[in-house]
Structures are given as structure tokens and as C-alpha cells.
mmCIF file of C-alpha atoms in Angstrom:
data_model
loop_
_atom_site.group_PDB
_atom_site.id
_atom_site.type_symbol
_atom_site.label_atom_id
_atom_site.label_comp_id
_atom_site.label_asym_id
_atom_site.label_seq_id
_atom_site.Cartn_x
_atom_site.Cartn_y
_atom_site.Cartn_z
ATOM 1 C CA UNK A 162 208.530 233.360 1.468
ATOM 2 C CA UNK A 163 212.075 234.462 2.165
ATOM 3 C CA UNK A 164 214.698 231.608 3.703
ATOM 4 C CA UNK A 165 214.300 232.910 7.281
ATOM 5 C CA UNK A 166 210.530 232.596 7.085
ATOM 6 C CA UNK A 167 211.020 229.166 6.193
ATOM 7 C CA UNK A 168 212.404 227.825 9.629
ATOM 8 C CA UNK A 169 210.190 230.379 11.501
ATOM 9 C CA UNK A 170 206.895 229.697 11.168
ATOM 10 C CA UNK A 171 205.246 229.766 14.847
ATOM 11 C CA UNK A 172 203.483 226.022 15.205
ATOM 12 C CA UNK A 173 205.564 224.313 12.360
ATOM 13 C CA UNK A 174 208.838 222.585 12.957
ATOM 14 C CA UNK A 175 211.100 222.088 10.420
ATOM 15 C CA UNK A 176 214.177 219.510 10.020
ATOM 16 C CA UNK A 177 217.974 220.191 9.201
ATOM 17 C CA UNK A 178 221.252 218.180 9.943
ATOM 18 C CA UNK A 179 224.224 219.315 11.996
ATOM 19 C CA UNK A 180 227.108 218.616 10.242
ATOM 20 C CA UNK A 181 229.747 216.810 9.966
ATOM 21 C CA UNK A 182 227.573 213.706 8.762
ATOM 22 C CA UNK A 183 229.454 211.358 10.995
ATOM 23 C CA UNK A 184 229.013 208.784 13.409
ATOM 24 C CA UNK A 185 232.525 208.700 15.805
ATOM 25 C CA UNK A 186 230.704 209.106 18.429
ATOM 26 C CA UNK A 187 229.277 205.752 18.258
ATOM 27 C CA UNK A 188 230.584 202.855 18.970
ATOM 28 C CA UNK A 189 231.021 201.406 15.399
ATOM 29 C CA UNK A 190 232.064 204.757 14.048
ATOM 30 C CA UNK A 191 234.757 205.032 17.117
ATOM 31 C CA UNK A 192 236.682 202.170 16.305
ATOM 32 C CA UNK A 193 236.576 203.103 12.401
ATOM 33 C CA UNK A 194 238.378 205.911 14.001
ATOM 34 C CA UNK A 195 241.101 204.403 15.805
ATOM 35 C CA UNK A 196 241.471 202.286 12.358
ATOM 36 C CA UNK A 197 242.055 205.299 10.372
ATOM 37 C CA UNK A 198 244.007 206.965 12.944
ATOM 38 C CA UNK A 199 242.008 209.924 13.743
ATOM 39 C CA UNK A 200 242.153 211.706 16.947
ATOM 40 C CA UNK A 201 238.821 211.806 19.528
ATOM 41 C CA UNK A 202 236.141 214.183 18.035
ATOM 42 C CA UNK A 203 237.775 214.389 14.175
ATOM 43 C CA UNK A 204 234.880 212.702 11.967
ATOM 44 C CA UNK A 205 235.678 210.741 8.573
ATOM 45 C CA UNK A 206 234.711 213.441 6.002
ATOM 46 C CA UNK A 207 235.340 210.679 2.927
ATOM 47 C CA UNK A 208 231.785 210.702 1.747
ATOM 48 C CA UNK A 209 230.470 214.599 3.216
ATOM 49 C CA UNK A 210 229.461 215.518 -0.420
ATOM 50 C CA UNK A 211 227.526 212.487 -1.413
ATOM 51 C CA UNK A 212 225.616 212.993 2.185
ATOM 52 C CA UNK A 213 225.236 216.974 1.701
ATOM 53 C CA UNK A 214 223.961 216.179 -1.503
ATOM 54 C CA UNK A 215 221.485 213.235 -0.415
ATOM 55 C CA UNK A 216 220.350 215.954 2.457
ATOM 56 C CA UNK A 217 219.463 218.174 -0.058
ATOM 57 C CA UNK A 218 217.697 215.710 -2.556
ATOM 58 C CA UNK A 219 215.607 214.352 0.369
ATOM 59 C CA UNK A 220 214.368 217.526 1.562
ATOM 60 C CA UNK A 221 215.990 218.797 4.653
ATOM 61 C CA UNK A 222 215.182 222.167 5.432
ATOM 62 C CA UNK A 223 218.752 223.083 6.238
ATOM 63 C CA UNK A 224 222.517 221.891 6.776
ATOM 64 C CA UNK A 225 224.209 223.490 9.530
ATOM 65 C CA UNK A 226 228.234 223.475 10.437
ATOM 66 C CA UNK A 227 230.161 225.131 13.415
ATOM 67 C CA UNK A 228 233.449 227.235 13.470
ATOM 68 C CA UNK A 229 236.269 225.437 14.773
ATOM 69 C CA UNK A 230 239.854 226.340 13.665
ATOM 70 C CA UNK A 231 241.769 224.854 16.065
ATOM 71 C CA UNK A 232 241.168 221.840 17.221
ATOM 72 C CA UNK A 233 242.046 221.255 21.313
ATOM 73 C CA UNK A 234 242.098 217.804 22.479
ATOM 74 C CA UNK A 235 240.968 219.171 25.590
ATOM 75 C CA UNK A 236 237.734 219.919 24.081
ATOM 76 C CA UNK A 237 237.914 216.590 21.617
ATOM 77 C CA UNK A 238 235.585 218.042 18.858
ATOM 78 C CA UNK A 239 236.842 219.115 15.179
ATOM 79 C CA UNK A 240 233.517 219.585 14.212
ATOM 80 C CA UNK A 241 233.291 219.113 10.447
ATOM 81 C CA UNK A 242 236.913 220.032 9.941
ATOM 82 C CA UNK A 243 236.647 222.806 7.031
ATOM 83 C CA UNK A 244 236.968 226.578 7.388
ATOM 84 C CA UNK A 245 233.408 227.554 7.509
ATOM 85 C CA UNK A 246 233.367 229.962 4.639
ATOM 86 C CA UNK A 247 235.192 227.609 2.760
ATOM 87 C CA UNK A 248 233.249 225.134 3.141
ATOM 88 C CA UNK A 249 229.507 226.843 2.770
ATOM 89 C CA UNK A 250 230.989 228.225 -0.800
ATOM 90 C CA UNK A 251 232.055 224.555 -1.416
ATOM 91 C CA UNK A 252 228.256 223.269 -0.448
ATOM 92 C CA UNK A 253 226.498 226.296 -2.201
ATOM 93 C CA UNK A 254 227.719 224.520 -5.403
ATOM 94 C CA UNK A 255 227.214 221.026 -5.104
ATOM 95 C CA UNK A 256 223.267 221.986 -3.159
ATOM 96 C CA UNK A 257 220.291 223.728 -4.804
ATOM 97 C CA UNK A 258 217.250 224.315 -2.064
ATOM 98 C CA UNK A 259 218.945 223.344 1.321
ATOM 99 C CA UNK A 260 219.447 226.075 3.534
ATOM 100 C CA UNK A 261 223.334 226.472 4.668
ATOM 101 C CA UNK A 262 223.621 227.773 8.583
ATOM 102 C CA UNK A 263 226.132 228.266 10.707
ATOM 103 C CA UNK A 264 225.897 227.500 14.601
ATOM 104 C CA UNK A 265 227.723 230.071 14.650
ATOM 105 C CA UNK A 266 231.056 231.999 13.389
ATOM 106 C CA UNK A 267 232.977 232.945 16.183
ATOM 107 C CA UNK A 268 232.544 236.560 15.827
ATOM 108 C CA UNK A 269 235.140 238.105 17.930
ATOM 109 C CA UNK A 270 238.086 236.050 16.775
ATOM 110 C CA UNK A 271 237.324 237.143 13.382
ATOM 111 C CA UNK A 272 237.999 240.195 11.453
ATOM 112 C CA UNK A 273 234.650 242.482 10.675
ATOM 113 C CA UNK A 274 234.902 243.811 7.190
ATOM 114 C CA UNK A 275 236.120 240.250 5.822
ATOM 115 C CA UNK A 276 233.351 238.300 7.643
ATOM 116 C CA UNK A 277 230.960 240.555 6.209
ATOM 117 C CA UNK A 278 232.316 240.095 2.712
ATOM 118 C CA UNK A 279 233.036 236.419 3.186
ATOM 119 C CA UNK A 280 228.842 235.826 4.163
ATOM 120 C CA UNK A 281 228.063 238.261 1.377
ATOM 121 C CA UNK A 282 229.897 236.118 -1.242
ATOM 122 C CA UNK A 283 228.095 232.981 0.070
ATOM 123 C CA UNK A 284 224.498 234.912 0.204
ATOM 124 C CA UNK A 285 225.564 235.333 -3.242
ATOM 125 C CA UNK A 286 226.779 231.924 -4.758
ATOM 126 C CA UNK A 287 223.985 230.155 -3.161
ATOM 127 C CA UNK A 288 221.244 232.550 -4.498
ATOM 128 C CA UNK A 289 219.853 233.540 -0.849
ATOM 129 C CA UNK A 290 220.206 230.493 1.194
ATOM 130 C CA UNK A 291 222.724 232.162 4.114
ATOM 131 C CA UNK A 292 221.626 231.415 7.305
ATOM 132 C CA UNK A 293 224.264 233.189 9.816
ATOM 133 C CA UNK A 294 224.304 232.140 12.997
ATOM 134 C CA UNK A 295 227.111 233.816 15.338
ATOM 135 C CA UNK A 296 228.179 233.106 18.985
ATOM 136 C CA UNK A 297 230.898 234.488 21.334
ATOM 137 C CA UNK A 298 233.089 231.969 21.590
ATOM 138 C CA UNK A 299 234.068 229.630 24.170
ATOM 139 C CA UNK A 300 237.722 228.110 23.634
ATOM 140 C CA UNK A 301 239.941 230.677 24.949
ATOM 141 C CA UNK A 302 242.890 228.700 23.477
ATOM 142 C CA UNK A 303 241.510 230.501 20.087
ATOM 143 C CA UNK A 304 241.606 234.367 21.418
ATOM 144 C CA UNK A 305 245.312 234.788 21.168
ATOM 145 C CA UNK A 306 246.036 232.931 18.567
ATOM 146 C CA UNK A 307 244.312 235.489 16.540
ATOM 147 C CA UNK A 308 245.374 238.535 18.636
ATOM 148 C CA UNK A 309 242.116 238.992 20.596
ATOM 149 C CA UNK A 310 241.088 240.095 23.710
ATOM 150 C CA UNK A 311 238.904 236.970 25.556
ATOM 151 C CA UNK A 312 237.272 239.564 28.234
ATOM 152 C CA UNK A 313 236.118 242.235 25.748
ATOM 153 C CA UNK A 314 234.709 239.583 23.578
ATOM 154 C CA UNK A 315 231.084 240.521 24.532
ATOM 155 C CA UNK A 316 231.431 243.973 23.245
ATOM 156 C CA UNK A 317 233.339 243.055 20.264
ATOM 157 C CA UNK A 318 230.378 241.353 19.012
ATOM 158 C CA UNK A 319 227.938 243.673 19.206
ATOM 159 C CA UNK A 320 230.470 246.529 17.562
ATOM 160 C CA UNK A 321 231.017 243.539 14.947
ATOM 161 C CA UNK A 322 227.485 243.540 14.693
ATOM 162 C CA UNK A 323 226.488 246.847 13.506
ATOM 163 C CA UNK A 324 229.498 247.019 11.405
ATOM 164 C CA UNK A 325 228.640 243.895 9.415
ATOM 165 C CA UNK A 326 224.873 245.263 8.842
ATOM 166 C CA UNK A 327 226.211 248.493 7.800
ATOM 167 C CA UNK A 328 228.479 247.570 5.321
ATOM 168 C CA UNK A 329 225.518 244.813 3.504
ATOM 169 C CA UNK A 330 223.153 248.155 2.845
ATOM 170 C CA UNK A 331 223.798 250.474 -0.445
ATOM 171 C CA UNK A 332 225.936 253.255 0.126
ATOM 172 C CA UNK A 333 227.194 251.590 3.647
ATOM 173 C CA UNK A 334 230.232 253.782 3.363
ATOM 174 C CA UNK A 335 233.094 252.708 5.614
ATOM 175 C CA UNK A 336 234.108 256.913 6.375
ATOM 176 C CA UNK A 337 231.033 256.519 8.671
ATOM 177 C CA UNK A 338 233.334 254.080 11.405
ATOM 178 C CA UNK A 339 236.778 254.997 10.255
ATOM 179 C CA UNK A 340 238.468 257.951 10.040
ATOM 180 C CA UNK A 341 240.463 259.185 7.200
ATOM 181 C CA UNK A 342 238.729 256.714 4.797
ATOM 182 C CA UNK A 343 237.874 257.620 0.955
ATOM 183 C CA UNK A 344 234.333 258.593 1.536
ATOM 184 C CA UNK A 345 233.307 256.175 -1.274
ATOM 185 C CA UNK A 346 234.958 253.391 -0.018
ATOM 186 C CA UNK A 347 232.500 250.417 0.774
ATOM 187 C CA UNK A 348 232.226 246.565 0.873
ATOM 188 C CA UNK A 349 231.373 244.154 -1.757
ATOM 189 C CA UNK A 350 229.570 242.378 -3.164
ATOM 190 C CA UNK A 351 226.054 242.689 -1.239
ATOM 191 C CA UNK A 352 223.900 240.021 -0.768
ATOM 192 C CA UNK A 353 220.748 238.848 -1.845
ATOM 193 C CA UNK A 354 218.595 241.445 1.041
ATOM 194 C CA UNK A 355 219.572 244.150 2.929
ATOM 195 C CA UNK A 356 220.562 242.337 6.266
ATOM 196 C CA UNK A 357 221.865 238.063 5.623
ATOM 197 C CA UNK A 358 219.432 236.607 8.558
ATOM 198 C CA UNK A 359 221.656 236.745 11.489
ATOM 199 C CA UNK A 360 221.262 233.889 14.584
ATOM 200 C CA UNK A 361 221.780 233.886 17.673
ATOM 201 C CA UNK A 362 223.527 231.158 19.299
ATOM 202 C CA UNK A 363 222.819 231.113 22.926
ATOM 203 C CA UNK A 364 223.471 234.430 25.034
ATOM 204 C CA UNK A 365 226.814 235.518 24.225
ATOM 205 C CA UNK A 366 226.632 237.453 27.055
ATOM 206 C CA UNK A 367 223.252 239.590 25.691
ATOM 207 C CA UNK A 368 220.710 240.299 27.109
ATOM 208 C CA UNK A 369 217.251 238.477 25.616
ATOM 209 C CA UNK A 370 215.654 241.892 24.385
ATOM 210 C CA UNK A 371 219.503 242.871 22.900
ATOM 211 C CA UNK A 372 219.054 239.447 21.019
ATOM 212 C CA UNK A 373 215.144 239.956 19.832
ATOM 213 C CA UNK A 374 216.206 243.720 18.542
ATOM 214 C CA UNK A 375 219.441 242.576 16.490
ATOM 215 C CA UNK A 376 219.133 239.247 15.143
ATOM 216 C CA UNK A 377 216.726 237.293 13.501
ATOM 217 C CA UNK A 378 216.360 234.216 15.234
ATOM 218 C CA UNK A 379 217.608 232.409 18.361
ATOM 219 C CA UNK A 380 219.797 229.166 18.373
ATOM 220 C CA UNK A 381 219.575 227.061 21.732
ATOM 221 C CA UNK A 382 221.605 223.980 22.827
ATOM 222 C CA UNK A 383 220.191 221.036 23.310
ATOM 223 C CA UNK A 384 217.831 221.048 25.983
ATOM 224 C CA UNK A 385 214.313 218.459 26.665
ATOM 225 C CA UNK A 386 210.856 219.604 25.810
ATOM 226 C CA UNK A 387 209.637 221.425 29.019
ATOM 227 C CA UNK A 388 213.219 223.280 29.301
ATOM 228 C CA UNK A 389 213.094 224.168 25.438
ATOM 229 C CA UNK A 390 209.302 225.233 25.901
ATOM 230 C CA UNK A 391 210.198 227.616 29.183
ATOM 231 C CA UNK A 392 213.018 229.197 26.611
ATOM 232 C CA UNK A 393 210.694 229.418 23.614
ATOM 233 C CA UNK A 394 208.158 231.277 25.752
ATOM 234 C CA UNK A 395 210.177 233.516 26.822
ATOM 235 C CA UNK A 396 212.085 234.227 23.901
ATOM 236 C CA UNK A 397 208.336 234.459 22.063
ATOM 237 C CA UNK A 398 207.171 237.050 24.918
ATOM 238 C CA UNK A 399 210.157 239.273 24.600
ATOM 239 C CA UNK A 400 209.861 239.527 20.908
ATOM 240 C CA UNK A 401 206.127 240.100 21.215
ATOM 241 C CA UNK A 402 206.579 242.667 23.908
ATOM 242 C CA UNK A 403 209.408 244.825 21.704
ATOM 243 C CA UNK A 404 206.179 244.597 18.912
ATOM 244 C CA UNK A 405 208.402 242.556 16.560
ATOM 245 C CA UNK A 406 207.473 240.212 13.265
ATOM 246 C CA UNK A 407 207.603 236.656 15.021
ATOM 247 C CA UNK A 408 211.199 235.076 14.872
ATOM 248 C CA UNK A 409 212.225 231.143 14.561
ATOM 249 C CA UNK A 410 213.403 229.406 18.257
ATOM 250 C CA UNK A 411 215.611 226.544 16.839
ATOM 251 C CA UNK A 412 217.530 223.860 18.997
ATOM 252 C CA UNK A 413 219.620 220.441 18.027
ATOM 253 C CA UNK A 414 219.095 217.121 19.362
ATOM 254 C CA UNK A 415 221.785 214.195 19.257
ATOM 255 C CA UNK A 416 219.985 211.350 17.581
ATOM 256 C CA UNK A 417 220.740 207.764 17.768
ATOM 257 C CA UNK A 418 218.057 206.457 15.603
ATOM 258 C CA UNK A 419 217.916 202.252 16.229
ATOM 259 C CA UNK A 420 216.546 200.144 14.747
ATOM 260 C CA UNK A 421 212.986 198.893 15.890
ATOM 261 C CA UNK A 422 210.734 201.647 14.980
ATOM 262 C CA UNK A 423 208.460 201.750 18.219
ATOM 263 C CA UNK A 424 212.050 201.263 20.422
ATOM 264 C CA UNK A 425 211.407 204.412 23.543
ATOM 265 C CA UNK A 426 213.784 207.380 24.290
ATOM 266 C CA UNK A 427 216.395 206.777 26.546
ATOM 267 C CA UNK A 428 218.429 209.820 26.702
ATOM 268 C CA UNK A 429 221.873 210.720 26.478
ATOM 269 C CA UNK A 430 223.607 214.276 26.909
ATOM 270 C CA UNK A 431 222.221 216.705 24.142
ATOM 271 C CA UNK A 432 219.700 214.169 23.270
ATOM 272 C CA UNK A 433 218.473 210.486 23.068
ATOM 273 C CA UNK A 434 218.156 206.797 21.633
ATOM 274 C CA UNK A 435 214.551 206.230 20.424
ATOM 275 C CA UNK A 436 212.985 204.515 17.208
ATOM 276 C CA UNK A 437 211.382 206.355 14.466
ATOM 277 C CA UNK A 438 207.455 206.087 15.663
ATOM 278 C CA UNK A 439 208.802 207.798 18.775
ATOM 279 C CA UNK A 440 210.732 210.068 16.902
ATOM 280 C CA UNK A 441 207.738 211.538 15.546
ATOM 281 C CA UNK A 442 206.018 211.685 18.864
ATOM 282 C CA UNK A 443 208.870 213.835 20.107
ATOM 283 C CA UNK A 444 209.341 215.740 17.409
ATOM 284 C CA UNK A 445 205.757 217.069 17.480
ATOM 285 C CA UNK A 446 206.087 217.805 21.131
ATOM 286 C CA UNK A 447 208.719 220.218 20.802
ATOM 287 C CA UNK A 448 206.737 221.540 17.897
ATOM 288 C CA UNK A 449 203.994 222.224 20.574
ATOM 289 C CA UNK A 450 206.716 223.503 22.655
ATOM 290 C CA UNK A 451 207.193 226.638 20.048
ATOM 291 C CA UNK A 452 210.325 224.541 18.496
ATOM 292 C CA UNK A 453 210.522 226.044 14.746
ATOM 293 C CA UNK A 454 213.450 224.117 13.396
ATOM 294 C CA UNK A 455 215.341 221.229 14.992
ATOM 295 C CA UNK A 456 218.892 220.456 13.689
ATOM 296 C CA UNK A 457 219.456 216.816 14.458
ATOM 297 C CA UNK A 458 223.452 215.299 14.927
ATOM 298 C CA UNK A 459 224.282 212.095 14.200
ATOM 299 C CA UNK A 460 227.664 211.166 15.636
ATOM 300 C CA UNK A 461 226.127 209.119 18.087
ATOM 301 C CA UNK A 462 224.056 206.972 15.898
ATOM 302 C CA UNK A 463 224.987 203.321 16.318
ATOM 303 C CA UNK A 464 223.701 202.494 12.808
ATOM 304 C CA UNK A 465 225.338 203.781 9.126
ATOM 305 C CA UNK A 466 224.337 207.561 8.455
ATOM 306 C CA UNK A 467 223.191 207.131 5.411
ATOM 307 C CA UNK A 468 220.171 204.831 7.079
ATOM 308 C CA UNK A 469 219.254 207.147 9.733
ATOM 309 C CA UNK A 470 219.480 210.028 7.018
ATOM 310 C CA UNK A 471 217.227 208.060 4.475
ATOM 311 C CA UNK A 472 214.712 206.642 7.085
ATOM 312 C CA UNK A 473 213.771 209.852 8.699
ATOM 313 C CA UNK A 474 213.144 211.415 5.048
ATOM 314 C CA UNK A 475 210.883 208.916 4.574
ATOM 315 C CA UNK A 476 208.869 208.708 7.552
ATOM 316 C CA UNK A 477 209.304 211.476 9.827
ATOM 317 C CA UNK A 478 210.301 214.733 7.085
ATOM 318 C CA UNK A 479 206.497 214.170 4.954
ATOM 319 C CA UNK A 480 204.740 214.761 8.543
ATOM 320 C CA UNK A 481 206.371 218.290 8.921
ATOM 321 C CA UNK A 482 206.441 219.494 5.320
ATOM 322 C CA UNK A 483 204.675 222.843 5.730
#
């Protein structure tokens, strides 16, 4: 089984964590902020290797982290704080089976050629367990601070796109989209298969059947179960209908996990405060729903983390273990 197989599998959901491994969204964890002094939407990172680590030991099928490099108060989220590529090298040593996504690189505000090598090298130091999810972008502060275009962003990726596959194949000589180039100049090193799994987040402006033909899987926001099952079935009938190998539908949920295990949902944006017994029960209906992996966040979690992250391995992770 290869590592996008293992989130893919049509009727089995699988169970990852959103990083950062934080609870300042909660009311506990936002006045531990104020305490230490951080602004609105910048998580305490003290213990993120002892948590990545327990994540890993426990059995998560994945750890995923989002591409923020400037933090905007106007937005009020740092997400985990590292440079993504930074930080997936840093994880791919201190990790052995957990898969390392990203939801997503902000492709246009990045340069090609060094993206490509950057997710090569971590395909590489983590012996195949890439998961590369990409999106548009949608804090314009960020386009000029790099020197990019926000209006063209839509094409950029797709041209970033094809670039980024051609370069990961043998022999993806770099003459063939730039002139006066040394016709054996090429990109290394190349990773573990042909094409690193590529994900969708959202639209970015595509079209469904552009997103079925050119990446591997399709990363949702947070949505309930009968929204999330009208998406799946579509995105299931397009990729059906273009005669392609099945591909994984994945979505997040914002968990506060309490603590009386038979406690019902009562949502909040992105997601919900429910008990563990309930938990389950939702869990398997977005499974019905054609859910393959579901990347839970924890900022809002009233209790400790670690608690939510060790009671869910214990009694929700063993009743979706393919």
C-alpha cells in the first residue's frame, strides 16, 4: 500500500491531527496566552515535539500543518508558527509511521523549482511519508511581500503545477520550460515515486474535473455531514466519470472533546463540543458520507491536549484501524 492509499480507501475513515497541538482557542488555553504574552491566534509550541511524537506512537494516520509566514492580526491565526518545510524536515526525524501533510503550501507566493526540491528533500528524509497539499492563497497581505501578482494567482498554480511534476520524473530536464538552459540541467534529489501525492485544498479557483485530473486527493474545510456527503459525491462522480483510480475526500473538524463520554454535539464554527461515545457516532457518519480521512484541531478543546489526544487513541482510533 503506498501512503496515499492509506487515507483513501472508499468506506474507511482514517484519523490525523491538525497542527499546532494547542488549545488558545479555549478558554483555559486563552488566558495561558495572555500570561505568556502571546498575541490572538499564536499557540504555545513548548511541548510540539513530545505531542508529534505521542501522535505518532498512538497511531494517528497523519499530522498535518498550514503555511503561514506572516502572521496578520487581522486574520489572528499563526498557525503552528514554523516555516513549513522547516518544520516537516524537523518532524520527519523525531516521527517514524505518521504521515506529514500540508493543508496546503501557498503555491503562488512561492518559488517553483525550490518548492519542488524543498518537498523532494522531505519525501526523502521521511522515507515516503509526504503528503502535499497546496492551495491558492487567501491573505493578500502575503502577495507583495514576495513580489507576486494576487489576480494571476490562479494560473500561477497550475503553471507551478506541471513544473513541480516535471522536474520529480528522471531526466525532467529544465531546457524543456526555459530557454537557454544546459540541456542537462535538472532538479534534485527525487523523491521516493514519480509524482509526491499532491492535495487539493478547496478550489483554488479550479474547476472539479481540473482538480480530479492533477492531484491526488481533495482537502475540504470544515463542513457537517450532509454538506461533506453532497461534496464527496460529487467529487467521487467526477473522478469516476474521467475513469480514474478512486481518490481520498478528506475534511477537518474543530474538536472540543469534554469530558462525560455520552455528553451530545453542540456545534461551533468548523466543528463541535461532544463526548467521546458521540464522537464515534459522528465519526462513522461522515465515514458513510464518503469521508476518507478526518484531520481533527484542537485549539478549542477546553480540556489539556494531551487528554483529548490520549483518549481518542484509545477509544475512538481501534474502531477505524483498517
Amino acid at each position: 500500500m503506498n501512503k496515499i492509499e492509506k487515507i483513501g480507501q472508499q468506506g474507511k475513515l482514517t484519523i490525523g491531527l491538525e497542527l499546532p497541538l494547542d488549545n488558545d482557542w479555549a478558554l483555559a488555553g486563552d488566558i495561558k496566552r495572555k500570561q505568556d504574552g502571546r498575541p490572538f491566534g499564536v499557540p504555545d509550541i513548548a511541548i510540539h515535539a513530545k505531542l508529534a511524537k505521542m501522535a505518532d506512537d498512538l497511531g494517528y494516520a497523519a499530522l498535518w500543518m498550514r503555511d503561514v509566514p506572516v502572521y496578520d492580526p487581522s486574520f489572528g491565526d499563526a498557525a503552528q508558527q514554523f516555516e513549513a518545510f522547516s518544520y516537516l524536515g524537523y518532524l520527519s526525524g523525531i516521527t517514524k509511521n505518521i504521515l506529514l501533510g500540508t493543508a496546503a503550501i501557498v503555491l503562488p507566493i512561492r518559488e517553483p523549482l525550490l518548492t519542488a526540491k524543498s518537498a523532494a528533500s522531505i519525501d526523502l528524509l521521511s522515507e515516503g511519508r509526504l503528503l502535499m497539499g497546496l492551495g491558492l492563497g487567501d491573505r493578500a497581505i502575503e502577495f507583495p511581500l514576495f513580489g507576486k501578482n494576487y489576480e494571476n494567482r490562479a494560473e500561477r498554480f497550475r503553471k507551478g503545477i506541471d513544473l513541480m511534476k516535471h522536474v520529480w520524473k528522471e531526466n525532467g530536464y529544465l531546457h524543456q520550460y526555459y530557454t537557454g538552459i544546459n540541456p542537462g540541467a535538472e532538479v534534485y534529489p527525487k523523491p521516493t515515486q514519480e509524482t509526491i501525492p499532491l492535495i487539493m485544498a478547496g478550489y483554488g479557483q479550479q474547476t472539479l474535473e481540473w482538480i480530479a485530473m492533477n492531484m491526488q486527493g481533495w482537502f475540504n474545510y470544515p463542513r457537517n455531514v450532509a454538506e461533506s456527503a453532497d461534496l464527496a459525491k460529487e467529487w467521487n462522480n467526477t473522478v469516476h466519470r474521467l475513469q480514474l483510480p478512486a481518490k481520498p475526500f478528506i475534511t477537518a473538524f474543530h474538536l472540543n472533546l469534554v469530558e462525560d463520554p455520552n455528553a451530545a454535539l453542540i456545534p461551533h464554527r468548523f466543528g463541535g463540543s461532544l463526548g467521546r461515545n458521540k464522537l464515534k457516532e459522528l465519526l462513522y457518519d461522515y465515514q458513510s458520507a464518503g469521508i476518507t480521512h478526518m484531520a481533527l484541531q484542537l485549539r478549542r478543546n477546553s480540556r489539556p491536549v494531551e487528554e483529548a489526544i490520549e483518549e481518542i487513541a484509545t477509544y475512538i482510533l481501534p474502531e477505524f484501524k483498517s
